[in-house]
Short mmCIF file of C-alpha atoms in Angstrom, two decimals:
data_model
loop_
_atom_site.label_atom_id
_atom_site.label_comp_id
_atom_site.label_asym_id
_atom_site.label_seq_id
_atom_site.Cartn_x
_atom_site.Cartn_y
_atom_site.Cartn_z
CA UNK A 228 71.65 71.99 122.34
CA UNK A 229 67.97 71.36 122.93
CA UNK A 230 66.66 67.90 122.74
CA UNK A 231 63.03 68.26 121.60
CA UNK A 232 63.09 71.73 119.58
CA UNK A 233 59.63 73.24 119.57
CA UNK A 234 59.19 75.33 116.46
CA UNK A 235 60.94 75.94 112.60
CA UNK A 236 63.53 78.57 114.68
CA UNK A 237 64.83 76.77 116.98
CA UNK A 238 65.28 73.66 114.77
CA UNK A 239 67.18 75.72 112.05
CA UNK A 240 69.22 76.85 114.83
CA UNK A 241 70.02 72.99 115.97
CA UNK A 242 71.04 72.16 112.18
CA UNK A 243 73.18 74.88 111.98
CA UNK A 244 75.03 74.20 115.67
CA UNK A 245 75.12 70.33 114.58
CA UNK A 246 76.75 71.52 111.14
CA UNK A 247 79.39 73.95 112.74
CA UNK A 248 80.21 70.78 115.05
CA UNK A 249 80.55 68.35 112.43
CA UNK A 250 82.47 70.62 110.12
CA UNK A 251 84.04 71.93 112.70
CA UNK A 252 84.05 75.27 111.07
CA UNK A 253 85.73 77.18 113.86
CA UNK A 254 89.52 75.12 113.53
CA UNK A 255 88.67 75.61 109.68
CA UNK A 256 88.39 79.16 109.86
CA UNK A 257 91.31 79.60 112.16
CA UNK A 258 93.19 77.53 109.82
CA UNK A 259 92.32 79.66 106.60
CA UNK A 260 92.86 82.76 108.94
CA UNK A 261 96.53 81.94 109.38
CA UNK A 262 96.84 82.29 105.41
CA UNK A 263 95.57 85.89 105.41
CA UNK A 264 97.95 88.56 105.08
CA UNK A 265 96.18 91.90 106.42
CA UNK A 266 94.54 91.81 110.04
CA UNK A 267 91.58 92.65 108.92
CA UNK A 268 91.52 89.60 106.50
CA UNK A 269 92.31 87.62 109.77
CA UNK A 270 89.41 89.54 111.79
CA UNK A 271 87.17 88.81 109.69
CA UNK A 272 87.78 84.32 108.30
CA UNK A 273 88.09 83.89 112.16
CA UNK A 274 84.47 85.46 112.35
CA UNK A 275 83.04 83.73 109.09
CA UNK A 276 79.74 82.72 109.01
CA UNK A 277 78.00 79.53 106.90
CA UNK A 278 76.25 80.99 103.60
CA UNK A 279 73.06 80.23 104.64
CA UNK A 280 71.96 79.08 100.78
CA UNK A 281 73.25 77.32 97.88
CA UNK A 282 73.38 80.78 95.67
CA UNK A 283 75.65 82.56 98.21
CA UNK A 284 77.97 78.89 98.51
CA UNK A 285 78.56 78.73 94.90
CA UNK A 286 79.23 82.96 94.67
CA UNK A 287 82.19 82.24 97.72
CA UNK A 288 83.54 79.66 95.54
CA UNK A 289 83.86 81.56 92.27
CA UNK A 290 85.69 84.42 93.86
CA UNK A 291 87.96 82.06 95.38
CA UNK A 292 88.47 80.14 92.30
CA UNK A 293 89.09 83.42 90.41
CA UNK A 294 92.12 83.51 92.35
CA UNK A 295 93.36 79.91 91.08
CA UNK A 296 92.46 80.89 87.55
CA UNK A 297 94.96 84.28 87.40
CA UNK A 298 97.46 82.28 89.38
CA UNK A 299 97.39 79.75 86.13
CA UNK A 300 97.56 82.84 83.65
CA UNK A 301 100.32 84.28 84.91
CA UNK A 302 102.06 80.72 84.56
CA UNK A 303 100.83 80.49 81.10
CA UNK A 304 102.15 83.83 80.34
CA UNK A 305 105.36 82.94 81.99
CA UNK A 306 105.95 80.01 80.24
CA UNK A 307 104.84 77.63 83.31
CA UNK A 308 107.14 80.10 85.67
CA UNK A 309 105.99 82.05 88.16
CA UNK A 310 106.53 86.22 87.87
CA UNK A 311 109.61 87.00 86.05
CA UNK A 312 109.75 90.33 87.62
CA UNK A 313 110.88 88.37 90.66
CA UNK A 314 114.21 87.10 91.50
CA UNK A 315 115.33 83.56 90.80
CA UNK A 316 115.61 82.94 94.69
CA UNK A 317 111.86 83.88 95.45
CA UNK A 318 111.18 82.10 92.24
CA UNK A 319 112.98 78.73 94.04
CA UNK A 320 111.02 79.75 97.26
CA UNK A 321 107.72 79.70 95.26
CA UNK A 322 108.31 76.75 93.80
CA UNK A 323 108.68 74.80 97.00
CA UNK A 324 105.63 76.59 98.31
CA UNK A 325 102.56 73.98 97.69
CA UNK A 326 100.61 77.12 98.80
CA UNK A 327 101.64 79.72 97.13
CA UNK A 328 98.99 82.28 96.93
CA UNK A 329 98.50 84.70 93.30
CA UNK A 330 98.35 87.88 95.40
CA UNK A 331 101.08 86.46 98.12
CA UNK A 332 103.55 89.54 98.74
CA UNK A 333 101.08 92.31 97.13
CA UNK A 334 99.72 93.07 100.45
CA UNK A 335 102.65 94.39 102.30
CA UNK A 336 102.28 97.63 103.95
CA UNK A 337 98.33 97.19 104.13
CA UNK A 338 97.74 98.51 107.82
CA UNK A 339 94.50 98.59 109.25
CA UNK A 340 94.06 102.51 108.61
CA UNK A 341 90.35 102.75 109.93
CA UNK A 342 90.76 104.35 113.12
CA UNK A 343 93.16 107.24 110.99
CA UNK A 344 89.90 107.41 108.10
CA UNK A 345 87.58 107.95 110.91
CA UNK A 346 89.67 110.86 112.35
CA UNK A 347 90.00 112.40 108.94
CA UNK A 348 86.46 112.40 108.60
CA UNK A 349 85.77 113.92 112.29
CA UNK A 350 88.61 116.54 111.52
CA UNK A 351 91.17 115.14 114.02
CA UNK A 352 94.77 116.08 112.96
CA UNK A 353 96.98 113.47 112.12
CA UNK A 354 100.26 112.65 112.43
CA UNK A 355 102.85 112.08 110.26
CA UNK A 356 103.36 108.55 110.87
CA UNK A 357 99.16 108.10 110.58
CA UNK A 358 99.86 109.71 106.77
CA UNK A 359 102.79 106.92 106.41
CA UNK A 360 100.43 104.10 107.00
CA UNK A 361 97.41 105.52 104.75
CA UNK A 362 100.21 106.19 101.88
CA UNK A 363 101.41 102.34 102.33
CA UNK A 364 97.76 100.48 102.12
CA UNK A 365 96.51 102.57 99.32
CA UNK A 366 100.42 101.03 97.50
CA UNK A 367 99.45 97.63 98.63
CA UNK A 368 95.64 98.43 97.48
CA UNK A 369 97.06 99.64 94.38
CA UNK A 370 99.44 96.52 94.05
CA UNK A 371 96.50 93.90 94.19
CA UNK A 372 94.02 95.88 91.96
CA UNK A 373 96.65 95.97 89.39
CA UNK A 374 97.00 91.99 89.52
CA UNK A 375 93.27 90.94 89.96
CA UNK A 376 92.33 93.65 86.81
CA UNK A 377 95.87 92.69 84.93
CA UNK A 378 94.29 91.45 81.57
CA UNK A 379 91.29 92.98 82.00
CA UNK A 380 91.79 94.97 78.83
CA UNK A 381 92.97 91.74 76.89
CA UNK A 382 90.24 89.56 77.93
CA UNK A 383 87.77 91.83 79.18
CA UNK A 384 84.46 90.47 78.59
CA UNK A 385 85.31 87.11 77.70
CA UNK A 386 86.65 86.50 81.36
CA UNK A 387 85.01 83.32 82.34
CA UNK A 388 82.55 83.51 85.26
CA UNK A 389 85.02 82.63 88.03
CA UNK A 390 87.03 85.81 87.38
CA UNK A 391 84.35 87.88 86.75
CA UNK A 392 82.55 87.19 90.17
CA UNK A 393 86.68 87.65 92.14
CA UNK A 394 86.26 91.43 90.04
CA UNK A 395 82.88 92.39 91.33
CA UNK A 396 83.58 91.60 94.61
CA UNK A 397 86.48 93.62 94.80
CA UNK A 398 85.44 96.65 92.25
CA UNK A 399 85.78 98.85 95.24
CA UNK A 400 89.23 98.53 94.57
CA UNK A 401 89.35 99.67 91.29
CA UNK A 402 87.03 102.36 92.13
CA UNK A 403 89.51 103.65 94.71
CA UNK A 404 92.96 102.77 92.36
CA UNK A 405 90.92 105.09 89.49
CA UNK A 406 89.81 107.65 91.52
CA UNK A 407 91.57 110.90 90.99
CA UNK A 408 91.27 112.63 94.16
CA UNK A 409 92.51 109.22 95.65
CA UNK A 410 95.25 109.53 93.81
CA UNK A 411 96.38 113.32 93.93
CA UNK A 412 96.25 112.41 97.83
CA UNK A 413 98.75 109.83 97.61
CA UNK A 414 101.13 112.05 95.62
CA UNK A 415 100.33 114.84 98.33
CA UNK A 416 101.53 112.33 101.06
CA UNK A 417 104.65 111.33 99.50
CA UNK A 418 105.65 115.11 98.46
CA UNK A 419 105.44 116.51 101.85
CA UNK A 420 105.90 113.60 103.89
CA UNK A 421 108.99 111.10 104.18
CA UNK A 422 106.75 107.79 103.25
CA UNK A 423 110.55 105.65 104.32
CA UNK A 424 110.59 106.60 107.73
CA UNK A 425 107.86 104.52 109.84
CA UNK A 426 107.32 107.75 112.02
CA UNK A 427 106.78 109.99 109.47
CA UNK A 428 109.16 113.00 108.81
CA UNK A 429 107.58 116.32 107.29
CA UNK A 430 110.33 116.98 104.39
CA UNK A 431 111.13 120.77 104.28
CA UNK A 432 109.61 121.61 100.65
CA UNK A 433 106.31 120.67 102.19
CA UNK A 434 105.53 124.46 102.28
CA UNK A 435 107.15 127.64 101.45
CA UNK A 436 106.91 128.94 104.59
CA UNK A 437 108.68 125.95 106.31
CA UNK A 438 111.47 125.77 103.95
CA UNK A 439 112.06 129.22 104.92
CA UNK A 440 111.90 128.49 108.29
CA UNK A 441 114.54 125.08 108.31
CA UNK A 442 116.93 127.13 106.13
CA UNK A 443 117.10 130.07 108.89
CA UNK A 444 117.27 127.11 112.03
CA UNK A 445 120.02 125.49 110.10
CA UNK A 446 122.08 128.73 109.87
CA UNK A 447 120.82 129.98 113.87
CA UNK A 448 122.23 126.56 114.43
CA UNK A 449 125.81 126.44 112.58
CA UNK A 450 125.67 130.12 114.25
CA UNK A 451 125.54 129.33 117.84
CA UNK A 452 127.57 125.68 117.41
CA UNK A 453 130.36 127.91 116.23
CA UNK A 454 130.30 130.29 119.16
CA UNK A 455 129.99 128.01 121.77
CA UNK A 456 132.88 125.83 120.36
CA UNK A 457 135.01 128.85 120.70
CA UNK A 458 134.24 130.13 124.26
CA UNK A 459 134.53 126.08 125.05
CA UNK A 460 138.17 125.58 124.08
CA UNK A 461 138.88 128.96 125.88
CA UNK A 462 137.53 127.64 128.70
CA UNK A 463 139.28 124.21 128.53
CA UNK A 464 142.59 125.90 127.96
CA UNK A 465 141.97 128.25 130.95
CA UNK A 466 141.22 124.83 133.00
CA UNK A 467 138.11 126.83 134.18
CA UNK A 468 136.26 123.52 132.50
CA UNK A 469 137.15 119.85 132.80
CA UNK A 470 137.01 119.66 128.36
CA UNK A 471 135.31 121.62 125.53
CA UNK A 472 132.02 120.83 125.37
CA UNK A 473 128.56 121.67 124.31
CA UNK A 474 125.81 120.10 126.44
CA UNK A 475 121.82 120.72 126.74
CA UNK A 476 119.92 122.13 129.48
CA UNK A 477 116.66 123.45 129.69
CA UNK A 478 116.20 123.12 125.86
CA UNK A 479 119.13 125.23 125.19
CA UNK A 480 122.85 124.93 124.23
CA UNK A 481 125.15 125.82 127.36
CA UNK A 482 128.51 125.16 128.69
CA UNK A 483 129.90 122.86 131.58
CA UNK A 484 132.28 124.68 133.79
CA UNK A 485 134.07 123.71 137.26
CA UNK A 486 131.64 125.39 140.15
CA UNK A 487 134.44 127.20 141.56
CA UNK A 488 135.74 129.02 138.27
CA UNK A 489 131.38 129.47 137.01
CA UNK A 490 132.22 133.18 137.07
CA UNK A 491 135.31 133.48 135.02
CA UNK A 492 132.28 133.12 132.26
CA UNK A 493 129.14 135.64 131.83
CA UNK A 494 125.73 134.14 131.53
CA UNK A 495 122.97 132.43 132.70
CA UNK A 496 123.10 129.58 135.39
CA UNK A 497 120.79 126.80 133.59
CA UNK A 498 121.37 123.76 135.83
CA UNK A 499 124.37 122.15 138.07
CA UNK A 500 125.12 118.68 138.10
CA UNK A 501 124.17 115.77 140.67
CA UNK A 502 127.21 116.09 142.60
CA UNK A 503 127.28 119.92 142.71
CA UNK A 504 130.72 119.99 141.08
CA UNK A 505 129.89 120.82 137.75
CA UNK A 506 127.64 124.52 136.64
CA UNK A 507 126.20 123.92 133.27
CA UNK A 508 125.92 127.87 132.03
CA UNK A 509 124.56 129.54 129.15
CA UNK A 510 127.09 132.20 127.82
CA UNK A 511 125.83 135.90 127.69
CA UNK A 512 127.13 135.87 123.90
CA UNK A 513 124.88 133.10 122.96
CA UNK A 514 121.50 134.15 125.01
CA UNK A 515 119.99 136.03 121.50
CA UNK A 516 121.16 133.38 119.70
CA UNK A 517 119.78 130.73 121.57
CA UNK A 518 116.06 132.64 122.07
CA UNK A 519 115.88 132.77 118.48
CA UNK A 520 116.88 129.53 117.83
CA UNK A 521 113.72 128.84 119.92
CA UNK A 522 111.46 130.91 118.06
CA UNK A 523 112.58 129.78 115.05
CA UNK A 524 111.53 125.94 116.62
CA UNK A 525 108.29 126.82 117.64
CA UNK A 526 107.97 128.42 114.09
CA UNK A 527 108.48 124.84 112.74
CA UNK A 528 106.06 123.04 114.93
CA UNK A 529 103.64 125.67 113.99
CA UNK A 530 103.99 125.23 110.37
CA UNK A 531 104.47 121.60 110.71
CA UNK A 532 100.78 121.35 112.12
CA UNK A 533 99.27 123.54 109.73
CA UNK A 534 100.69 121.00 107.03
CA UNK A 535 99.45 117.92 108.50
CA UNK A 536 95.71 119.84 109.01
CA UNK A 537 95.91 120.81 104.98
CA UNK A 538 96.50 117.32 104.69
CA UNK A 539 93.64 115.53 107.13
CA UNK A 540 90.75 118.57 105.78
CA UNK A 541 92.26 116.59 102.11
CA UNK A 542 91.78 113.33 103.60
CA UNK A 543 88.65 113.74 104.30
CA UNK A 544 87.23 114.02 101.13
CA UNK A 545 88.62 110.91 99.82
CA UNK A 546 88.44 108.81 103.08
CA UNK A 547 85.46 106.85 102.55
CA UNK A 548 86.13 105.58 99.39
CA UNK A 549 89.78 104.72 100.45
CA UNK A 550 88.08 103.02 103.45
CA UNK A 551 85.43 101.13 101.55
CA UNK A 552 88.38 99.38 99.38
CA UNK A 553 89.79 98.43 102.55
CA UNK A 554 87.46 97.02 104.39
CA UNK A 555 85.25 95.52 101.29
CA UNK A 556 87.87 94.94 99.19
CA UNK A 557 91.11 94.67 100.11
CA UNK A 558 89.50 92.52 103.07
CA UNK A 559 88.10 90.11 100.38
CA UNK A 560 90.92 89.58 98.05
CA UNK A 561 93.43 88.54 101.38
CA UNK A 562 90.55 86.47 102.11
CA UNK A 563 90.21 84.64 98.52
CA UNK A 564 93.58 84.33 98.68
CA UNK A 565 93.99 82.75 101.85
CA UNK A 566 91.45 80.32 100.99
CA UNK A 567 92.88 79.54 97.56
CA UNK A 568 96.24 79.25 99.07
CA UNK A 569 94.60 77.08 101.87
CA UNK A 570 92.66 74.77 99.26
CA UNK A 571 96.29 74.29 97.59
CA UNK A 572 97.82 72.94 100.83
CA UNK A 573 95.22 70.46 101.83
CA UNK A 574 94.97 69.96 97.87
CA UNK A 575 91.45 70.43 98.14
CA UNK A 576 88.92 70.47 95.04
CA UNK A 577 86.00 72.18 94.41
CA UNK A 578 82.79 70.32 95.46
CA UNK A 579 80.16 70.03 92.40
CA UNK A 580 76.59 70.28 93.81
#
């Protein structure tokens, strides 16, 4: 810090050093961050700046308080209780909690989709686990929207100030929740995708085409099991093979026989063991069978990307909203939240100027 500041710059700057000192904003903010629930609500209250006037102090404050005031709705709607929608044990939970938070729980799911909206928007495929996160924030978006706007029809424009200001910061929200191509996307996501597996897992009435093609891999399949499992007991009961069995080699169902009894069976040599002892071989019955089976996954893959393309080019045209409620929104209400929840546990109160 300078000693003998020279100009109106360079003083402000001073103030504002001495004032992050004293208040030692940057433990405060880390504090608060620990309260967020989505990492970009935790990017950016470790990065928060100090409102530079009055206006923009008193603004912070309402949104935050807007968040105390619909926590003490819903407990005047519940009779002093918390959600009855929950169970008693989370209700117990709750209770014990000095800090529980009015959005606590609504943001789970919320990933930090950015880098997937960005790819949508540059036409870069995505996969079926990238789909999985977008489908789970826009739930978790949809989840807090629904509480911050929950009487908004009841009380609507006589919502005190408080309220009002928590809404307008986080109308991108609504926007988003409202929007219909938003919302035709999410129902696109969770017909052809399986939203329950992490990964992702393209479900076969996703198209026609693939349908068709799963229905012919799953008979190919039964098809060749069948076979095999036949020539492998005759080949265990000829002791030409230590036991039936059905191994892969090479991407392709084959047989394990005894090296010096391999040619007791027609085929295809795909592989022999470590030791040498053991000839894994393809059967000459199953060779059609098993290049079709092939084909038939290759089909799949093929189909399988055109899906996921149908469904990044539909992305697209919805990704900048969905990423303005994230990162404006969504990022604001974990925010308000975590400082409401923070002002609980230090039972803070809100400064009058």
């Amino acid at each position: 810090i300078e000693d003998n500041p020279t100009n109106d710059d360079d003083i402000a700057q001073q103030l504002h050093r001495e004032a992050l000192s004293v208040l030692q904003w940057h433990l405060v903010s880390r504090t608060v961050a620990k309260f967020c629930e989505t990492t970009l609500g935790r990017q950016k209250c470790v990065s928060l700046a100090l409102k530079n006037t009055r206006e923009e102090c008193e603004e912070e404050m309402r949104v935050t308080s807007g968040i105390l005031k619909l926590l003490s709705r819903r407990r005047l709607r519940s009779g002093g209780a918390d959600d009855a929608s929950v169970s008693s044990s989370s209700k117990s939970i709750r209770n014990r909690r000095r800090d529980y938070g009015y959005l606590d729980g609504c943001f789970e799911g919320c990933k930090d989709a950015r880098i997937f909206l960005e790819g949508a928007k540059k036409g870069q495929t995505l996969s079926a686990g990238s789909f999985v996160d977008v489908y789970t924030t826009l739930l978790a978006m949809e989840k807090v929207c629904d509480e911050i706007y929950i009487d908004d029809d009841a009380s609507g424009a006589d919502d005190d100030d408080d309220v009002k200001a928590l809404r307008k910061a986080t109308e991108s929200l609504r926007a988003c929740r409202d929007d219909e191509k938003v919302h035709a996307m999410k129902k696109e996501i969770e017909r052809c995708i399986n939203v329950d597996i992490s990964s992702g897992a393209i479900r076969n009435d996703a198209s026609e085409d693939l349908a068709q093609i799963r229905s012919n891999l799953s008979s190919t399949a039964k098809t060749l099991r069948k076979t095999l499992n036949d020539i492998a007991n005759e080949m265990a009961q000829k002791k030409f093979a230590e036991r039936a069995q059905i191994v892969t080699r090479l991407g392709r169902e084959c047989i394990p026989m005894k090296l010096g009894s391999a040619g007791q069976l027609k085929g295809i040599v795909l592989a022999t063991s470590d030791s040498g002892a053991t000839v894994f071989k393809e059967p000459e019955e199953v060779i059609a069978l098993n290049n079709f089976l092939s084909e038939l996954k290759e089909l799949e893959e093929m189909e399988i990307e055109v899906i996921l393309k149908r469904l990044t080019s539909e992305l697209k045209e919805v990704a900048d909203v969905i990423q303005e409620a994230l990162e404006v929104g969504m990022t604001t209400a974990d925010l308000a939240n975590a400082k409401a929840r923070h002002a609980k546990w230090m039972s803070g109160l809100r400064p009058v100027f």
